[in-house]
Amino acid sequence: MAKEKKLRKQHKKLDLTLSYILLTVLSIFWMLPFIGLILQSFRSYATEYGGMVAYLLPKQFSLDNYVFLFQPENKFLRWYGNTLIIASACAIIQTLVILCVSYVLSRMRFHGRKALMNIILVLGMFPGFLTMICLYFLLKEMGLTQAGAIPGLILISCASSGMGYYVCKGFFDTIPKSLDEAARIDGASRAKIFVQMIIPLSKPIVIYTALMGFLGPWCDYVFASYVAFGYSDSYNVAVAMQRWIWTNDYQGYFTRFCAGGVLIAVPVTLLFMALQKYYVEGVTGGAVKG
């Protein structure tokens, strides 16, 4: 018996060691593109002509690409500000809408509730790209394209946000309904229960919803390029940087593109690092019950 136990322990240690080695190797491969992006962003275009990755490690490190981004004539700060405005507005509005819709579908019982949930589920299966032409002409009629692209993009991102209630509703379902009943007996209204009881107990899902609402517009390219449609002052960073590498000086702008990519990744990385605990709790809590 003692021998068998020892063998089991040895096998377990060997399995763990092999797993860690495999995960380490996979992590290195996964990190290589990001390391390459950072290294190329510090590559000096003035001394090393050609922005394409001829070699991973730059011969001379320089901040030229970052200095270029912050020059007023390049509009990078304006594009970065546009993206920040759109993403922040969408994060706030989407979070409020999703929390309200999820609370109603989780706590209230009304005629047509299940039918409504099923309709939303079916509609969610259709990709948003199918509505692009229709949305563009609607926004154009309202003056929300080109010069008005920023409020137009906020409207597009938030208009159907209530359809993303699934995870949030699942989290609300895990909060005992007896708390609501006790509060109702004490005379609390539905709004008071929602604001003063449910929201404080739902911090992980609130943060998860806000993060998802921020991340979507932050990385958006397709709708943003479609709505801005050549009006450079309304570009977000994804569209603007794509236009950079479409220029004749493709190689020269490649390292500047990498520098911009690093700056775009900073806010999202910091947010995920700071709120990782709540993000994981929100996902796992919302997946328990649908």
PDB file of C-alpha atoms in Angstrom:
ATOM      1  CA  MET A   1       0.000   0.000   0.000  1.00  0.00           C
ATOM      2  CA  ALA A   2       2.791   2.409   0.924  1.00  0.00           C
ATOM      3  CA  LYS A   3       4.503   1.654  -2.385  1.00  0.00           C
ATOM      4  CA  GLU A   4       1.316   2.326  -4.332  1.00  0.00           C
ATOM      5  CA  LYS A   5       0.813   5.625  -2.519  1.00  0.00           C
ATOM      6  CA  LYS A   6       4.367   6.663  -3.316  1.00  0.00           C
ATOM      7  CA  LEU A   7       3.923   5.753  -6.984  1.00  0.00           C
ATOM      8  CA  ARG A   8       0.668   7.726  -7.134  1.00  0.00           C
ATOM      9  CA  LYS A   9       2.383  10.770  -5.650  1.00  0.00           C
ATOM     10  CA  GLN A  10       5.231  10.489  -8.141  1.00  0.00           C
ATOM     11  CA  HIS A  11       2.787  10.185 -11.056  1.00  0.00           C
ATOM     12  CA  LYS A  12       0.848  13.191  -9.772  1.00  0.00           C
ATOM     13  CA  LYS A  13       4.030  15.267  -9.492  1.00  0.00           C
ATOM     14  CA  LEU A  14       5.102  14.225 -12.990  1.00  0.00           C
ATOM     15  CA  ASP A  15       1.675  15.122 -14.416  1.00  0.00           C
ATOM     16  CA  LEU A  16       1.749  18.519 -12.714  1.00  0.00           C
ATOM     17  CA  THR A  17       5.308  19.193 -13.928  1.00  0.00           C
ATOM     18  CA  LEU A  18       4.400  18.304 -17.523  1.00  0.00           C
ATOM     19  CA  SER A  19       1.249  20.451 -17.303  1.00  0.00           C
ATOM     20  CA  TYR A  20       3.237  23.438 -16.041  1.00  0.00           C
ATOM     21  CA  ILE A  21       5.855  23.010 -18.772  1.00  0.00           C
ATOM     22  CA  LEU A  22       3.157  22.804 -21.452  1.00  0.00           C
ATOM     23  CA  LEU A  23       1.339  25.862 -20.079  1.00  0.00           C
ATOM     24  CA  THR A  24       4.597  27.813 -19.871  1.00  0.00           C
ATOM     25  CA  VAL A  25       5.462  27.029 -23.501  1.00  0.00           C
ATOM     26  CA  LEU A  26       1.933  27.983 -24.635  1.00  0.00           C
ATOM     27  CA  SER A  27       2.135  31.231 -22.635  1.00  0.00           C
ATOM     28  CA  ILE A  28       5.435  32.141 -24.309  1.00  0.00           C
ATOM     29  CA  PHE A  29       3.940  31.570 -27.776  1.00  0.00           C
ATOM     30  CA  TRP A  30       0.836  33.537 -26.779  1.00  0.00           C
ATOM     31  CA  MET A  31       2.933  36.462 -25.498  1.00  0.00           C
ATOM     32  CA  LEU A  32       5.304  36.673 -28.489  1.00  0.00           C
ATOM     33  CA  PRO A  33       3.054  38.923 -30.652  1.00  0.00           C
ATOM     34  CA  PHE A  34       2.574  41.340 -27.732  1.00  0.00           C
ATOM     35  CA  ILE A  35       6.288  41.420 -26.976  1.00  0.00           C
ATOM     36  CA  GLY A  36       6.970  42.027 -30.686  1.00  0.00           C
ATOM     37  CA  LEU A  37       4.419  44.873 -30.727  1.00  0.00           C
ATOM     38  CA  ILE A  38       6.072  46.585 -27.736  1.00  0.00           C
ATOM     39  CA  LEU A  39       9.608  46.143 -29.092  1.00  0.00           C
ATOM     40  CA  GLN A  40       8.673  47.479 -32.530  1.00  0.00           C
ATOM     41  CA  SER A  41       7.028  50.518 -30.944  1.00  0.00           C
ATOM     42  CA  PHE A  42      10.458  51.520 -29.553  1.00  0.00           C
ATOM     43  CA  ARG A  43      12.179  51.093 -32.899  1.00  0.00           C
ATOM     44  CA  SER A  44      13.520  54.303 -34.412  1.00  0.00           C
ATOM     45  CA  TYR A  45      12.237  54.930 -37.927  1.00  0.00           C
ATOM     46  CA  ALA A  46      14.891  57.620 -38.502  1.00  0.00           C
ATOM     47  CA  THR A  47      17.852  55.277 -37.980  1.00  0.00           C
ATOM     48  CA  GLU A  48      16.275  51.981 -39.103  1.00  0.00           C
ATOM     49  CA  TYR A  49      14.308  52.469 -42.301  1.00  0.00           C
ATOM     50  CA  GLY A  50      11.482  50.048 -42.778  1.00  0.00           C
ATOM     51  CA  GLY A  51       8.867  49.449 -40.186  1.00  0.00           C
ATOM     52  CA  MET A  52       8.174  45.837 -41.055  1.00  0.00           C
ATOM     53  CA  VAL A  53       9.557  43.267 -38.649  1.00  0.00           C
ATOM     54  CA  ALA A  54      12.844  42.279 -40.274  1.00  0.00           C
ATOM     55  CA  TYR A  55      14.167  41.384 -36.809  1.00  0.00           C
ATOM     56  CA  LEU A  56      12.445  41.302 -33.442  1.00  0.00           C
ATOM     57  CA  LEU A  57      14.896  43.304 -31.317  1.00  0.00           C
ATOM     58  CA  PRO A  58      15.488  46.905 -32.486  1.00  0.00           C
ATOM     59  CA  LYS A  59      19.093  47.951 -33.072  1.00  0.00           C
ATOM     60  CA  GLN A  60      18.395  51.244 -31.348  1.00  0.00           C
ATOM     61  CA  PHE A  61      15.601  51.994 -28.895  1.00  0.00           C
ATOM     62  CA  SER A  62      13.862  55.320 -29.334  1.00  0.00           C
ATOM     63  CA  LEU A  63      10.706  57.195 -28.259  1.00  0.00           C
ATOM     64  CA  ASP A  64      10.297  58.748 -31.723  1.00  0.00           C
ATOM     65  CA  ASN A  65       7.081  56.848 -32.441  1.00  0.00           C
ATOM     66  CA  TYR A  66       5.461  57.947 -29.179  1.00  0.00           C
ATOM     67  CA  VAL A  67       6.571  61.558 -29.709  1.00  0.00           C
ATOM     68  CA  PHE A  68       5.005  61.397 -33.191  1.00  0.00           C
ATOM     69  CA  LEU A  69       1.660  60.295 -31.709  1.00  0.00           C
ATOM     70  CA  PHE A  70       1.441  63.287 -29.381  1.00  0.00           C
ATOM     71  CA  GLN A  71       2.113  65.926 -32.040  1.00  0.00           C
ATOM     72  CA  PRO A  72      -1.087  68.017 -32.495  1.00  0.00           C
ATOM     73  CA  GLU A  73      -1.119  67.774 -36.297  1.00  0.00           C
ATOM     74  CA  ASN A  74      -1.431  63.955 -36.143  1.00  0.00           C
ATOM     75  CA  LYS A  75      -4.776  64.100 -34.265  1.00  0.00           C
ATOM     76  CA  PHE A  76      -3.970  60.959 -32.282  1.00  0.00           C
ATOM     77  CA  LEU A  77      -5.048  62.576 -28.993  1.00  0.00           C
ATOM     78  CA  ARG A  78      -8.352  63.616 -30.587  1.00  0.00           C
ATOM     79  CA  TRP A  79      -8.975  60.077 -31.841  1.00  0.00           C
ATOM     80  CA  TYR A  80      -8.012  58.641 -28.462  1.00  0.00           C
ATOM     81  CA  GLY A  81     -10.406  61.089 -26.790  1.00  0.00           C
ATOM     82  CA  ASN A  82     -13.213  60.128 -29.203  1.00  0.00           C
ATOM     83  CA  THR A  83     -12.717  56.465 -28.354  1.00  0.00           C
ATOM     84  CA  LEU A  84     -12.645  57.187 -24.615  1.00  0.00           C
ATOM     85  CA  ILE A  85     -15.866  59.243 -24.802  1.00  0.00           C
ATOM     86  CA  ILE A  86     -17.711  56.557 -26.795  1.00  0.00           C
ATOM     87  CA  ALA A  87     -16.486  53.660 -24.640  1.00  0.00           C
ATOM     88  CA  SER A  88     -17.172  55.434 -21.310  1.00  0.00           C
ATOM     89  CA  ALA A  89     -20.666  56.573 -22.356  1.00  0.00           C
ATOM     90  CA  CYS A  90     -21.522  53.081 -23.614  1.00  0.00           C
ATOM     91  CA  ALA A  91     -20.200  51.445 -20.431  1.00  0.00           C
ATOM     92  CA  ILE A  92     -22.430  53.649 -18.243  1.00  0.00           C
ATOM     93  CA  ILE A  93     -25.595  53.521 -20.379  1.00  0.00           C
ATOM     94  CA  GLN A  94     -25.353  49.818 -21.219  1.00  0.00           C
ATOM     95  CA  THR A  95     -24.752  48.899 -17.580  1.00  0.00           C
ATOM     96  CA  LEU A  96     -27.836  50.832 -16.439  1.00  0.00           C
ATOM     97  CA  VAL A  97     -30.054  49.356 -19.173  1.00  0.00           C
ATOM     98  CA  ILE A  98     -28.848  45.765 -18.716  1.00  0.00           C
ATOM     99  CA  LEU A  99     -29.190  45.907 -14.913  1.00  0.00           C
ATOM    100  CA  CYS A 100     -32.765  47.237 -15.173  1.00  0.00           C
ATOM    101  CA  VAL A 101     -33.847  44.691 -17.814  1.00  0.00           C
ATOM    102  CA  SER A 102     -32.188  41.819 -15.912  1.00  0.00           C
ATOM    103  CA  TYR A 103     -33.851  42.807 -12.636  1.00  0.00           C
ATOM    104  CA  VAL A 104     -37.287  42.955 -14.253  1.00  0.00           C
ATOM    105  CA  LEU A 105     -36.888  39.564 -15.970  1.00  0.00           C
ATOM    106  CA  SER A 106     -35.410  37.972 -12.845  1.00  0.00           C
ATOM    107  CA  ARG A 107     -37.786  39.289 -10.196  1.00  0.00           C
ATOM    108  CA  MET A 108     -41.100  40.087 -11.881  1.00  0.00           C
ATOM    109  CA  ARG A 109     -43.612  37.725 -13.429  1.00  0.00           C
ATOM    110  CA  PHE A 110     -45.851  39.161 -16.143  1.00  0.00           C
ATOM    111  CA  HIS A 111     -47.783  37.977 -19.180  1.00  0.00           C
ATOM    112  CA  GLY A 112     -45.507  37.366 -22.167  1.00  0.00           C
ATOM    113  CA  ARG A 113     -42.291  37.280 -20.094  1.00  0.00           C
ATOM    114  CA  LYS A 114     -41.086  33.932 -21.462  1.00  0.00           C
ATOM    115  CA  ALA A 115     -42.130  34.835 -25.000  1.00  0.00           C
ATOM    116  CA  LEU A 116     -40.164  38.080 -24.738  1.00  0.00           C
ATOM    117  CA  MET A 117     -37.064  36.231 -23.514  1.00  0.00           C
ATOM    118  CA  ASN A 118     -37.355  33.721 -26.358  1.00  0.00           C
ATOM    119  CA  ILE A 119     -37.768  36.483 -28.968  1.00  0.00           C
ATOM    120  CA  ILE A 120     -34.669  38.273 -27.624  1.00  0.00           C
ATOM    121  CA  LEU A 121     -32.748  34.995 -27.724  1.00  0.00           C
ATOM    122  CA  VAL A 122     -33.715  34.384 -31.381  1.00  0.00           C
ATOM    123  CA  LEU A 123     -32.946  37.980 -32.405  1.00  0.00           C
ATOM    124  CA  GLY A 124     -29.549  37.728 -30.728  1.00  0.00           C
ATOM    125  CA  MET A 125     -28.604  34.903 -33.103  1.00  0.00           C
ATOM    126  CA  PHE A 126     -28.613  37.278 -36.084  1.00  0.00           C
ATOM    127  CA  PRO A 127     -25.311  39.139 -36.543  1.00  0.00           C
ATOM    128  CA  GLY A 128     -25.370  42.923 -36.254  1.00  0.00           C
ATOM    129  CA  PHE A 129     -23.737  43.245 -39.676  1.00  0.00           C
ATOM    130  CA  LEU A 130     -27.095  42.472 -41.281  1.00  0.00           C
ATOM    131  CA  THR A 131     -28.427  45.827 -40.083  1.00  0.00           C
ATOM    132  CA  MET A 132     -25.442  47.963 -41.129  1.00  0.00           C
ATOM    133  CA  ILE A 133     -26.968  49.509 -44.267  1.00  0.00           C
ATOM    134  CA  CYS A 134     -30.303  50.173 -42.576  1.00  0.00           C
ATOM    135  CA  LEU A 135     -28.605  51.702 -39.513  1.00  0.00           C
ATOM    136  CA  TYR A 136     -26.377  53.904 -41.638  1.00  0.00           C
ATOM    137  CA  PHE A 137     -29.305  55.448 -43.513  1.00  0.00           C
ATOM    138  CA  LEU A 138     -31.278  55.935 -40.288  1.00  0.00           C
ATOM    139  CA  LEU A 139     -28.325  57.659 -38.638  1.00  0.00           C
ATOM    140  CA  LYS A 140     -27.730  59.746 -41.762  1.00  0.00           C
ATOM    141  CA  GLU A 141     -31.339  61.001 -41.660  1.00  0.00           C
ATOM    142  CA  MET A 142     -30.776  62.054 -38.026  1.00  0.00           C
ATOM    143  CA  GLY A 143     -27.428  63.744 -38.782  1.00  0.00           C
ATOM    144  CA  LEU A 144     -25.487  61.175 -36.756  1.00  0.00           C
ATOM    145  CA  THR A 145     -22.889  60.199 -39.364  1.00  0.00           C
ATOM    146  CA  GLN A 146     -19.517  61.773 -40.198  1.00  0.00           C
ATOM    147  CA  ALA A 147     -19.449  64.979 -38.059  1.00  0.00           C
ATOM    148  CA  GLY A 148     -22.100  63.463 -35.758  1.00  0.00           C
ATOM    149  CA  ALA A 149     -20.542  59.999 -35.697  1.00  0.00           C
ATOM    150  CA  ILE A 150     -19.661  60.012 -31.985  1.00  0.00           C
ATOM    151  CA  PRO A 151     -23.255  60.268 -30.661  1.00  0.00           C
ATOM    152  CA  GLY A 152     -24.280  57.971 -33.526  1.00  0.00           C
ATOM    153  CA  LEU A 153     -21.879  55.250 -32.378  1.00  0.00           C
ATOM    154  CA  ILE A 154     -23.047  55.637 -28.778  1.00  0.00           C
ATOM    155  CA  LEU A 155     -26.664  55.246 -29.936  1.00  0.00           C
ATOM    156  CA  ILE A 156     -25.838  52.128 -32.000  1.00  0.00           C
ATOM    157  CA  SER A 157     -23.985  50.477 -29.108  1.00  0.00           C
ATOM    158  CA  CYS A 158     -26.635  51.243 -26.487  1.00  0.00           C
ATOM    159  CA  ALA A 159     -29.886  50.856 -28.445  1.00  0.00           C
ATOM    160  CA  SER A 160     -30.089  47.067 -28.155  1.00  0.00           C
ATOM    161  CA  SER A 161     -28.006  46.650 -25.000  1.00  0.00           C
ATOM    162  CA  GLY A 162     -30.982  45.246 -23.071  1.00  0.00           C
ATOM    163  CA  MET A 163     -30.709  42.095 -25.195  1.00  0.00           C
ATOM    164  CA  GLY A 164     -27.490  41.216 -23.364  1.00  0.00           C
ATOM    165  CA  TYR A 165     -29.271  40.495 -20.089  1.00  0.00           C
ATOM    166  CA  TYR A 166     -28.438  36.749 -19.902  1.00  0.00           C
ATOM    167  CA  VAL A 167     -25.416  36.713 -17.580  1.00  0.00           C
ATOM    168  CA  CYS A 168     -26.721  39.520 -15.377  1.00  0.00           C
ATOM    169  CA  LYS A 169     -30.127  37.881 -14.960  1.00  0.00           C
ATOM    170  CA  GLY A 170     -28.425  34.617 -14.037  1.00  0.00           C
ATOM    171  CA  PHE A 171     -26.552  36.438 -11.261  1.00  0.00           C
ATOM    172  CA  PHE A 172     -29.721  38.121  -9.953  1.00  0.00           C
ATOM    173  CA  ASP A 173     -31.432  34.706  -9.857  1.00  0.00           C
ATOM    174  CA  THR A 174     -28.829  33.565  -7.290  1.00  0.00           C
ATOM    175  CA  ILE A 175     -29.831  36.340  -4.842  1.00  0.00           C
ATOM    176  CA  PRO A 176     -32.611  34.992  -2.558  1.00  0.00           C
ATOM    177  CA  LYS A 177     -36.030  36.424  -3.364  1.00  0.00           C
ATOM    178  CA  SER A 178     -36.864  36.320   0.340  1.00  0.00           C
ATOM    179  CA  LEU A 179     -34.827  39.534   0.706  1.00  0.00           C
ATOM    180  CA  ASP A 180     -37.165  41.290  -1.729  1.00  0.00           C
ATOM    181  CA  GLU A 181     -40.239  39.926   0.044  1.00  0.00           C
ATOM    182  CA  ALA A 182     -39.003  41.064   3.453  1.00  0.00           C
ATOM    183  CA  ALA A 183     -38.289  44.546   2.090  1.00  0.00           C
ATOM    184  CA  ARG A 184     -41.718  44.715   0.412  1.00  0.00           C
ATOM    185  CA  ILE A 185     -43.385  43.844   3.732  1.00  0.00           C
ATOM    186  CA  ASP A 186     -41.479  46.756   5.315  1.00  0.00           C
ATOM    187  CA  GLY A 187     -42.906  49.067   2.647  1.00  0.00           C
ATOM    188  CA  ALA A 188     -39.948  49.365   0.263  1.00  0.00           C
ATOM    189  CA  SER A 189     -40.737  50.029  -3.378  1.00  0.00           C
ATOM    190  CA  ARG A 190     -39.306  47.989  -6.277  1.00  0.00           C
ATOM    191  CA  ALA A 191     -36.953  50.850  -7.155  1.00  0.00           C
ATOM    192  CA  LYS A 192     -35.682  51.112  -3.569  1.00  0.00           C
ATOM    193  CA  ILE A 193     -35.079  47.348  -3.380  1.00  0.00           C
ATOM    194  CA  PHE A 194     -33.195  47.442  -6.673  1.00  0.00           C
ATOM    195  CA  VAL A 195     -30.985  50.422  -5.797  1.00  0.00           C
ATOM    196  CA  GLN A 196     -30.384  49.838  -2.078  1.00  0.00           C
ATOM    197  CA  MET A 197     -30.369  46.026  -1.854  1.00  0.00           C
ATOM    198  CA  ILE A 198     -29.800  44.263  -5.172  1.00  0.00           C
ATOM    199  CA  ILE A 199     -27.127  46.560  -6.644  1.00  0.00           C
ATOM    200  CA  PRO A 200     -24.856  46.516  -3.523  1.00  0.00           C
ATOM    201  CA  LEU A 201     -25.071  42.706  -3.500  1.00  0.00           C
ATOM    202  CA  SER A 202     -24.277  42.537  -7.219  1.00  0.00           C
ATOM    203  CA  LYS A 203     -20.932  44.363  -7.363  1.00  0.00           C
ATOM    204  CA  PRO A 204     -19.187  41.604  -9.428  1.00  0.00           C
ATOM    205  CA  ILE A 205     -21.850  41.535 -12.146  1.00  0.00           C
ATOM    206  CA  VAL A 206     -22.065  45.343 -12.268  1.00  0.00           C
ATOM    207  CA  ILE A 207     -18.292  45.537 -12.862  1.00  0.00           C
ATOM    208  CA  TYR A 208     -18.421  42.697 -15.414  1.00  0.00           C
ATOM    209  CA  THR A 209     -21.236  44.431 -17.339  1.00  0.00           C
ATOM    210  CA  ALA A 210     -19.419  47.779 -17.283  1.00  0.00           C
ATOM    211  CA  LEU A 211     -16.182  46.182 -18.502  1.00  0.00           C
ATOM    212  CA  MET A 212     -17.942  44.469 -21.386  1.00  0.00           C
ATOM    213  CA  GLY A 213     -19.746  47.695 -22.243  1.00  0.00           C
ATOM    214  CA  PHE A 214     -16.427  49.564 -22.298  1.00  0.00           C
ATOM    215  CA  LEU A 215     -14.461  46.960 -24.226  1.00  0.00           C
ATOM    216  CA  GLY A 216     -16.840  46.611 -27.205  1.00  0.00           C
ATOM    217  CA  PRO A 217     -16.702  50.243 -28.436  1.00  0.00           C
ATOM    218  CA  TRP A 218     -13.032  50.523 -27.443  1.00  0.00           C
ATOM    219  CA  CYS A 219     -12.105  47.840 -29.983  1.00  0.00           C
ATOM    220  CA  ASP A 220     -14.779  48.642 -32.590  1.00  0.00           C
ATOM    221  CA  TYR A 221     -13.606  49.083 -36.172  1.00  0.00           C
ATOM    222  CA  VAL A 222     -16.364  48.008 -38.569  1.00  0.00           C
ATOM    223  CA  PHE A 223     -19.254  50.204 -37.391  1.00  0.00           C
ATOM    224  CA  ALA A 224     -16.918  53.070 -36.481  1.00  0.00           C
ATOM    225  CA  SER A 225     -15.398  53.225 -39.978  1.00  0.00           C
ATOM    226  CA  TYR A 226     -18.829  52.898 -41.562  1.00  0.00           C
ATOM    227  CA  VAL A 227     -20.442  55.719 -39.548  1.00  0.00           C
ATOM    228  CA  ALA A 228     -17.470  58.150 -39.617  1.00  0.00           C
ATOM    229  CA  PHE A 229     -17.115  57.502 -43.375  1.00  0.00           C
ATOM    230  CA  GLY A 230     -14.008  59.534 -44.166  1.00  0.00           C
ATOM    231  CA  TYR A 231     -14.538  62.352 -41.653  1.00  0.00           C
ATOM    232  CA  SER A 232     -11.203  62.182 -39.794  1.00  0.00           C
ATOM    233  CA  ASP A 233     -12.255  64.278 -36.766  1.00  0.00           C
ATOM    234  CA  SER A 234     -14.821  61.600 -35.827  1.00  0.00           C
ATOM    235  CA  TYR A 235     -12.482  58.592 -36.133  1.00  0.00           C
ATOM    236  CA  ASN A 236     -11.750  56.371 -33.185  1.00  0.00           C
ATOM    237  CA  VAL A 237      -8.214  55.018 -32.781  1.00  0.00           C
ATOM    238  CA  ALA A 238      -8.919  51.713 -34.556  1.00  0.00           C
ATOM    239  CA  VAL A 239     -10.164  53.417 -37.719  1.00  0.00           C
ATOM    240  CA  ALA A 240      -7.487  56.150 -37.657  1.00  0.00           C
ATOM    241  CA  MET A 241      -4.592  53.734 -37.252  1.00  0.00           C
ATOM    242  CA  GLN A 242      -5.940  51.510 -39.996  1.00  0.00           C
ATOM    243  CA  ARG A 243      -5.948  54.550 -42.272  1.00  0.00           C
ATOM    244  CA  TRP A 244      -2.289  55.153 -41.316  1.00  0.00           C
ATOM    245  CA  ILE A 245      -1.095  51.815 -42.606  1.00  0.00           C
ATOM    246  CA  TRP A 246      -3.127  52.289 -45.788  1.00  0.00           C
ATOM    247  CA  THR A 247      -0.866  55.200 -46.755  1.00  0.00           C
ATOM    248  CA  ASN A 248       1.963  54.946 -49.297  1.00  0.00           C
ATOM    249  CA  ASP A 249       4.451  55.117 -46.413  1.00  0.00           C
ATOM    250  CA  TYR A 250       3.217  51.785 -45.053  1.00  0.00           C
ATOM    251  CA  GLN A 251       6.570  50.710 -43.634  1.00  0.00           C
ATOM    252  CA  GLY A 252       7.184  54.049 -41.943  1.00  0.00           C
ATOM    253  CA  TYR A 253       3.810  54.050 -40.230  1.00  0.00           C
ATOM    254  CA  PHE A 254       4.072  50.450 -39.056  1.00  0.00           C
ATOM    255  CA  THR A 255       6.188  51.282 -35.978  1.00  0.00           C
ATOM    256  CA  ARG A 256       3.893  54.220 -35.213  1.00  0.00           C
ATOM    257  CA  PHE A 257       0.957  51.835 -35.523  1.00  0.00           C
ATOM    258  CA  CYS A 258       2.658  49.579 -32.940  1.00  0.00           C
ATOM    259  CA  ALA A 259       3.165  52.530 -30.573  1.00  0.00           C
ATOM    260  CA  GLY A 260      -0.517  53.418 -30.910  1.00  0.00           C
ATOM    261  CA  GLY A 261      -1.456  49.786 -30.245  1.00  0.00           C
ATOM    262  CA  VAL A 262       0.517  49.824 -26.987  1.00  0.00           C
ATOM    263  CA  LEU A 263      -1.253  52.997 -25.811  1.00  0.00           C
ATOM    264  CA  ILE A 264      -4.656  51.540 -26.721  1.00  0.00           C
ATOM    265  CA  ALA A 265      -3.919  48.387 -24.712  1.00  0.00           C
ATOM    266  CA  VAL A 266      -2.900  50.279 -21.543  1.00  0.00           C
ATOM    267  CA  PRO A 267      -6.385  51.318 -20.204  1.00  0.00           C
ATOM    268  CA  VAL A 268      -7.977  47.925 -20.871  1.00  0.00           C
ATOM    269  CA  THR A 269      -5.029  46.056 -19.319  1.00  0.00           C
ATOM    270  CA  LEU A 270      -5.092  48.235 -16.191  1.00  0.00           C
ATOM    271  CA  LEU A 271      -8.869  47.812 -15.859  1.00  0.00           C
ATOM    272  CA  PHE A 272      -8.671  44.030 -16.110  1.00  0.00           C
ATOM    273  CA  MET A 273      -5.753  43.839 -13.672  1.00  0.00           C
ATOM    274  CA  ALA A 274      -7.559  46.010 -11.123  1.00  0.00           C
ATOM    275  CA  LEU A 275     -10.976  44.356 -11.496  1.00  0.00           C
ATOM    276  CA  GLN A 276     -10.021  40.768 -12.385  1.00  0.00           C
ATOM    277  CA  LYS A 277     -11.432  39.338  -9.156  1.00  0.00           C
ATOM    278  CA  TYR A 278     -14.874  40.906  -9.699  1.00  0.00           C
ATOM    279  CA  TYR A 279     -14.829  40.019 -13.403  1.00  0.00           C
ATOM    280  CA  VAL A 280     -14.341  36.302 -12.666  1.00  0.00           C
ATOM    281  CA  GLU A 281     -16.973  36.375  -9.888  1.00  0.00           C
ATOM    282  CA  GLY A 282     -19.430  38.058 -12.242  1.00  0.00           C
ATOM    283  CA  VAL A 283     -18.949  35.490 -15.017  1.00  0.00           C
ATOM    284  CA  THR A 284     -19.120  32.471 -12.721  1.00  0.00           C
ATOM    285  CA  GLY A 285     -22.011  33.865 -10.677  1.00  0.00           C
ATOM    286  CA  GLY A 286     -24.049  34.660 -13.767  1.00  0.00           C
ATOM    287  CA  ALA A 287     -23.429  31.217 -15.231  1.00  0.00           C
ATOM    288  CA  VAL A 288     -24.933  29.360 -12.255  1.00  0.00           C
ATOM    289  CA  LYS A 289     -28.565  29.924 -13.075  1.00  0.00           C
ATOM    290  CA  GLY A 290     -30.262  31.253 -16.229  1.00  0.00           C
TER     291      GLY A 290
END
